[in-house]
C-alpha cells in the first residue's frame, strides 16, 4: 500500500534541508503521522543534530524528549529522510544506524544536499527488513506525494 505524503511536505523538507545544510552538510528530518492512519505522513520533524559533509548525528537529549512527545500525541515516525552530497544511495552508516529498527521502516535519501529541484527525481528509497537488511524501492511507487494535508509539529 502506498504511503500518502502530505501536500507540501516534500517542499517543506527541502526548505529545511537547504537552510540547515546550506549546500555543504548532511541534514535529516523525519516524516510522521497519526497511529490511526498508518498509510499517511502529514508532518515533518526536524531533529536537533550535528551535520557534516559526510554524516549527521542526532542529539541524544532531543531524541529522548521526542519519544515521550510522540507517544503522548500518538504519532509514529515512518520515514527517515536525509541528504547526501552527490548521488543518493544508502551508505553503510545509513544501513547500520537508522532511527528505527522496525521491519518496514523507510529511509529516503535526497541527492545534492537538496539543492536541486523539489521532487523525488534522483532520490533513493530503502526499506528495512527483518535481520537488518535493506531493500531498494522505487520512490514513485511507494510515496504518493501531495495526497493529504500536512500538519505542523
PDB file of C-alpha atoms in Angstrom:
ATOM      1  CA  UNK A   1       0.000   0.000   0.000  1.00  0.00           C
ATOM      2  CA  UNK A   2       1.495   3.382  -0.991  1.00  0.00           C
ATOM      3  CA  UNK A   3       2.350   5.899   1.710  1.00  0.00           C
ATOM      4  CA  UNK A   4       0.430   9.146   1.264  1.00  0.00           C
ATOM      5  CA  UNK A   5       2.727  12.142   1.750  1.00  0.00           C
ATOM      6  CA  UNK A   6       1.075  15.363   2.904  1.00  0.00           C
ATOM      7  CA  UNK A   7       0.655  18.219   0.472  1.00  0.00           C
ATOM      8  CA  UNK A   8       3.689  20.481   0.715  1.00  0.00           C
ATOM      9  CA  UNK A   9       5.604  18.054   2.956  1.00  0.00           C
ATOM     10  CA  UNK A  10       8.299  17.340   0.364  1.00  0.00           C
ATOM     11  CA  UNK A  11       8.778  21.062  -0.351  1.00  0.00           C
ATOM     12  CA  UNK A  12       8.899  21.814   3.381  1.00  0.00           C
ATOM     13  CA  UNK A  13      11.540  19.112   3.827  1.00  0.00           C
ATOM     14  CA  UNK A  14      13.682  20.545   1.010  1.00  0.00           C
ATOM     15  CA  UNK A  15      13.418  24.007   2.599  1.00  0.00           C
ATOM     16  CA  UNK A  16      14.570  22.633   5.951  1.00  0.00           C
ATOM     17  CA  UNK A  17      17.484  20.827   4.305  1.00  0.00           C
ATOM     18  CA  UNK A  18      18.597  23.892   2.334  1.00  0.00           C
ATOM     19  CA  UNK A  19      18.528  26.141   5.381  1.00  0.00           C
ATOM     20  CA  UNK A  20      20.125  23.592   7.719  1.00  0.00           C
ATOM     21  CA  UNK A  21      22.729  22.018   5.442  1.00  0.00           C
ATOM     22  CA  UNK A  22      23.490  25.197   3.472  1.00  0.00           C
ATOM     23  CA  UNK A  23      24.594  23.107   0.492  1.00  0.00           C
ATOM     24  CA  UNK A  24      27.571  21.666   2.356  1.00  0.00           C
ATOM     25  CA  UNK A  25      26.383  19.447   5.240  1.00  0.00           C
ATOM     26  CA  UNK A  26      24.068  16.481   5.560  1.00  0.00           C
ATOM     27  CA  UNK A  27      20.730  17.167   7.201  1.00  0.00           C
ATOM     28  CA  UNK A  28      17.998  14.858   8.482  1.00  0.00           C
ATOM     29  CA  UNK A  29      14.260  15.013   9.087  1.00  0.00           C
ATOM     30  CA  UNK A  30      11.554  12.500   9.881  1.00  0.00           C
ATOM     31  CA  UNK A  31       8.146  12.093   8.297  1.00  0.00           C
ATOM     32  CA  UNK A  32       5.483  11.091  10.768  1.00  0.00           C
ATOM     33  CA  UNK A  33       1.760  10.544  11.065  1.00  0.00           C
ATOM     34  CA  UNK A  34      -1.005   9.525  13.411  1.00  0.00           C
ATOM     35  CA  UNK A  35      -1.023   5.945  14.660  1.00  0.00           C
ATOM     36  CA  UNK A  36      -4.655   5.881  13.463  1.00  0.00           C
ATOM     37  CA  UNK A  37      -3.612   6.473   9.828  1.00  0.00           C
ATOM     38  CA  UNK A  38      -0.684   4.128   9.155  1.00  0.00           C
ATOM     39  CA  UNK A  39      -0.603   4.898   5.424  1.00  0.00           C
ATOM     40  CA  UNK A  40      -0.230   8.693   5.895  1.00  0.00           C
ATOM     41  CA  UNK A  41       2.665  11.012   6.765  1.00  0.00           C
ATOM     42  CA  UNK A  42       1.427  14.534   7.388  1.00  0.00           C
ATOM     43  CA  UNK A  43       4.192  16.211   9.392  1.00  0.00           C
ATOM     44  CA  UNK A  44       7.930  16.716   9.194  1.00  0.00           C
ATOM     45  CA  UNK A  45      10.075  16.624  12.320  1.00  0.00           C
ATOM     46  CA  UNK A  46      13.488  18.287  12.175  1.00  0.00           C
ATOM     47  CA  UNK A  47      15.680  16.945  14.984  1.00  0.00           C
ATOM     48  CA  UNK A  48      18.481  18.698  16.807  1.00  0.00           C
ATOM     49  CA  UNK A  49      21.573  17.282  15.150  1.00  0.00           C
ATOM     50  CA  UNK A  50      25.130  17.855  14.039  1.00  0.00           C
ATOM     51  CA  UNK A  51      25.623  17.828  10.277  1.00  0.00           C
ATOM     52  CA  UNK A  52      28.906  17.366   8.438  1.00  0.00           C
ATOM     53  CA  UNK A  53      29.624  16.840   4.726  1.00  0.00           C
ATOM     54  CA  UNK A  54      29.568  13.039   5.080  1.00  0.00           C
ATOM     55  CA  UNK A  55      27.293  12.285   8.047  1.00  0.00           C
ATOM     56  CA  UNK A  56      24.852  13.562  10.628  1.00  0.00           C
ATOM     57  CA  UNK A  57      24.424  12.742  14.310  1.00  0.00           C
ATOM     58  CA  UNK A  58      21.176  13.159  16.268  1.00  0.00           C
ATOM     59  CA  UNK A  59      21.330  14.902  19.645  1.00  0.00           C
ATOM     60  CA  UNK A  60      20.565  12.188  22.219  1.00  0.00           C
ATOM     61  CA  UNK A  61      18.770  14.552  24.632  1.00  0.00           C
ATOM     62  CA  UNK A  62      16.465  15.637  21.813  1.00  0.00           C
ATOM     63  CA  UNK A  63      15.861  12.012  20.899  1.00  0.00           C
ATOM     64  CA  UNK A  64      14.867  11.113  24.445  1.00  0.00           C
ATOM     65  CA  UNK A  65      12.422  14.044  24.623  1.00  0.00           C
ATOM     66  CA  UNK A  66      10.796  13.396  21.235  1.00  0.00           C
ATOM     67  CA  UNK A  67       9.893   9.786  22.082  1.00  0.00           C
ATOM     68  CA  UNK A  68       7.782  10.986  25.028  1.00  0.00           C
ATOM     69  CA  UNK A  69       6.121  13.680  22.907  1.00  0.00           C
ATOM     70  CA  UNK A  70       5.341  11.265  20.064  1.00  0.00           C
ATOM     71  CA  UNK A  71       3.912   8.715  22.470  1.00  0.00           C
ATOM     72  CA  UNK A  72       1.706  11.312  24.182  1.00  0.00           C
ATOM     73  CA  UNK A  73       0.404  12.595  20.833  1.00  0.00           C
ATOM     74  CA  UNK A  74       0.047   9.095  19.326  1.00  0.00           C
ATOM     75  CA  UNK A  75       2.392   9.863  16.434  1.00  0.00           C
ATOM     76  CA  UNK A  76       4.614   7.343  14.619  1.00  0.00           C
ATOM     77  CA  UNK A  77       7.748   8.150  12.642  1.00  0.00           C
ATOM     78  CA  UNK A  78       7.516   6.303   9.338  1.00  0.00           C
ATOM     79  CA  UNK A  79      10.304   7.688   7.152  1.00  0.00           C
ATOM     80  CA  UNK A  80      13.819   8.876   7.866  1.00  0.00           C
ATOM     81  CA  UNK A  81      14.772  11.466   5.237  1.00  0.00           C
ATOM     82  CA  UNK A  82      18.277  12.845   4.833  1.00  0.00           C
ATOM     83  CA  UNK A  83      20.637  14.350   2.303  1.00  0.00           C
ATOM     84  CA  UNK A  84      23.868  13.248   0.680  1.00  0.00           C
ATOM     85  CA  UNK A  85      26.442  15.395  -1.125  1.00  0.00           C
ATOM     86  CA  UNK A  86      26.218  13.893  -4.599  1.00  0.00           C
ATOM     87  CA  UNK A  87      24.172  10.943  -5.749  1.00  0.00           C
ATOM     88  CA  UNK A  88      21.571   9.463  -3.420  1.00  0.00           C
ATOM     89  CA  UNK A  89      22.294   5.974  -2.100  1.00  0.00           C
ATOM     90  CA  UNK A  90      22.104   4.082   1.182  1.00  0.00           C
ATOM     91  CA  UNK A  91      25.553   4.207   2.785  1.00  0.00           C
ATOM     92  CA  UNK A  92      26.959   1.687   5.275  1.00  0.00           C
ATOM     93  CA  UNK A  93      26.296   4.287   8.023  1.00  0.00           C
ATOM     94  CA  UNK A  94      22.688   4.588   6.847  1.00  0.00           C
ATOM     95  CA  UNK A  95      22.382   0.802   6.937  1.00  0.00           C
ATOM     96  CA  UNK A  96      23.756   0.480  10.464  1.00  0.00           C
ATOM     97  CA  UNK A  97      22.178   3.458  12.224  1.00  0.00           C
ATOM     98  CA  UNK A  98      18.544   4.016  11.241  1.00  0.00           C
ATOM     99  CA  UNK A  99      16.347   5.822  13.750  1.00  0.00           C
ATOM    100  CA  UNK A 100      14.044   2.804  13.932  1.00  0.00           C
ATOM    101  CA  UNK A 101      14.880  -0.891  13.822  1.00  0.00           C
ATOM    102  CA  UNK A 102      11.352  -1.805  12.729  1.00  0.00           C
ATOM    103  CA  UNK A 103      10.601  -4.074   9.786  1.00  0.00           C
ATOM    104  CA  UNK A 104       9.131  -1.866   7.040  1.00  0.00           C
ATOM    105  CA  UNK A 105      10.772   1.388   8.209  1.00  0.00           C
ATOM    106  CA  UNK A 106      11.650   3.600   5.237  1.00  0.00           C
ATOM    107  CA  UNK A 107      14.775   5.644   4.572  1.00  0.00           C
ATOM    108  CA  UNK A 108      14.698   8.287   1.822  1.00  0.00           C
ATOM    109  CA  UNK A 109      17.953   9.881   0.669  1.00  0.00           C
ATOM    110  CA  UNK A 110      17.875  13.204  -1.201  1.00  0.00           C
ATOM    111  CA  UNK A 111      20.840  13.951  -3.524  1.00  0.00           C
ATOM    112  CA  UNK A 112      22.982  17.101  -3.738  1.00  0.00           C
ATOM    113  CA  UNK A 113      22.145  18.336  -0.218  1.00  0.00           C
ATOM    114  CA  UNK A 114      18.586  19.013  -1.541  1.00  0.00           C
ATOM    115  CA  UNK A 115      19.882  21.874  -3.688  1.00  0.00           C
ATOM    116  CA  UNK A 116      18.189  20.525  -6.835  1.00  0.00           C
ATOM    117  CA  UNK A 117      14.533  20.721  -7.856  1.00  0.00           C
ATOM    118  CA  UNK A 118      11.946  19.683  -5.272  1.00  0.00           C
ATOM    119  CA  UNK A 119      10.792  16.178  -6.137  1.00  0.00           C
ATOM    120  CA  UNK A 120      11.650  12.510  -5.998  1.00  0.00           C
ATOM    121  CA  UNK A 121      13.883  12.566  -9.083  1.00  0.00           C
ATOM    122  CA  UNK A 122      17.282  11.102  -8.190  1.00  0.00           C
ATOM    123  CA  UNK A 123      16.245  10.091  -4.669  1.00  0.00           C
ATOM    124  CA  UNK A 124      16.959   6.701  -3.142  1.00  0.00           C
ATOM    125  CA  UNK A 125      14.370   4.876  -1.062  1.00  0.00           C
ATOM    126  CA  UNK A 126      15.173   1.822   1.061  1.00  0.00           C
ATOM    127  CA  UNK A 127      13.012  -0.362   3.290  1.00  0.00           C
ATOM    128  CA  UNK A 128      14.320  -2.119   6.378  1.00  0.00           C
ATOM    129  CA  UNK A 129      13.664  -5.847   6.555  1.00  0.00           C
ATOM    130  CA  UNK A 130      13.960  -8.349   9.388  1.00  0.00           C
ATOM    131  CA  UNK A 131      17.564  -9.055  10.292  1.00  0.00           C
ATOM    132  CA  UNK A 132      18.667  -5.515   9.450  1.00  0.00           C
ATOM    133  CA  UNK A 133      18.840  -5.861   5.675  1.00  0.00           C
ATOM    134  CA  UNK A 134      17.690  -3.072   3.377  1.00  0.00           C
ATOM    135  CA  UNK A 135      15.928  -3.328   0.012  1.00  0.00           C
ATOM    136  CA  UNK A 136      15.795  -0.561  -2.561  1.00  0.00           C
ATOM    137  CA  UNK A 137      12.291   0.538  -3.585  1.00  0.00           C
ATOM    138  CA  UNK A 138      11.036   2.807  -6.347  1.00  0.00           C
ATOM    139  CA  UNK A 139      10.030   6.055  -4.572  1.00  0.00           C
ATOM    140  CA  UNK A 140       7.427   6.871  -7.227  1.00  0.00           C
ATOM    141  CA  UNK A 141       5.619   3.588  -6.499  1.00  0.00           C
ATOM    142  CA  UNK A 142       5.784   3.796  -2.698  1.00  0.00           C
ATOM    143  CA  UNK A 143       5.310   7.521  -1.976  1.00  0.00           C
ATOM    144  CA  UNK A 144       2.178   9.333  -3.165  1.00  0.00           C
ATOM    145  CA  UNK A 145       3.284  12.944  -2.789  1.00  0.00           C
ATOM    146  CA  UNK A 146       0.604  15.543  -2.131  1.00  0.00           C
ATOM    147  CA  UNK A 147      -2.155  13.077  -1.254  1.00  0.00           C
ATOM    148  CA  UNK A 148      -3.181  14.602   2.066  1.00  0.00           C
ATOM    149  CA  UNK A 149      -2.851  17.827   4.049  1.00  0.00           C
ATOM    150  CA  UNK A 150       0.236  18.456   6.176  1.00  0.00           C
ATOM    151  CA  UNK A 151       0.194  19.162   9.888  1.00  0.00           C
ATOM    152  CA  UNK A 152       2.836  21.165  11.755  1.00  0.00           C
ATOM    153  CA  UNK A 153       4.694  19.606  14.659  1.00  0.00           C
TER     154      UNK A 153
END
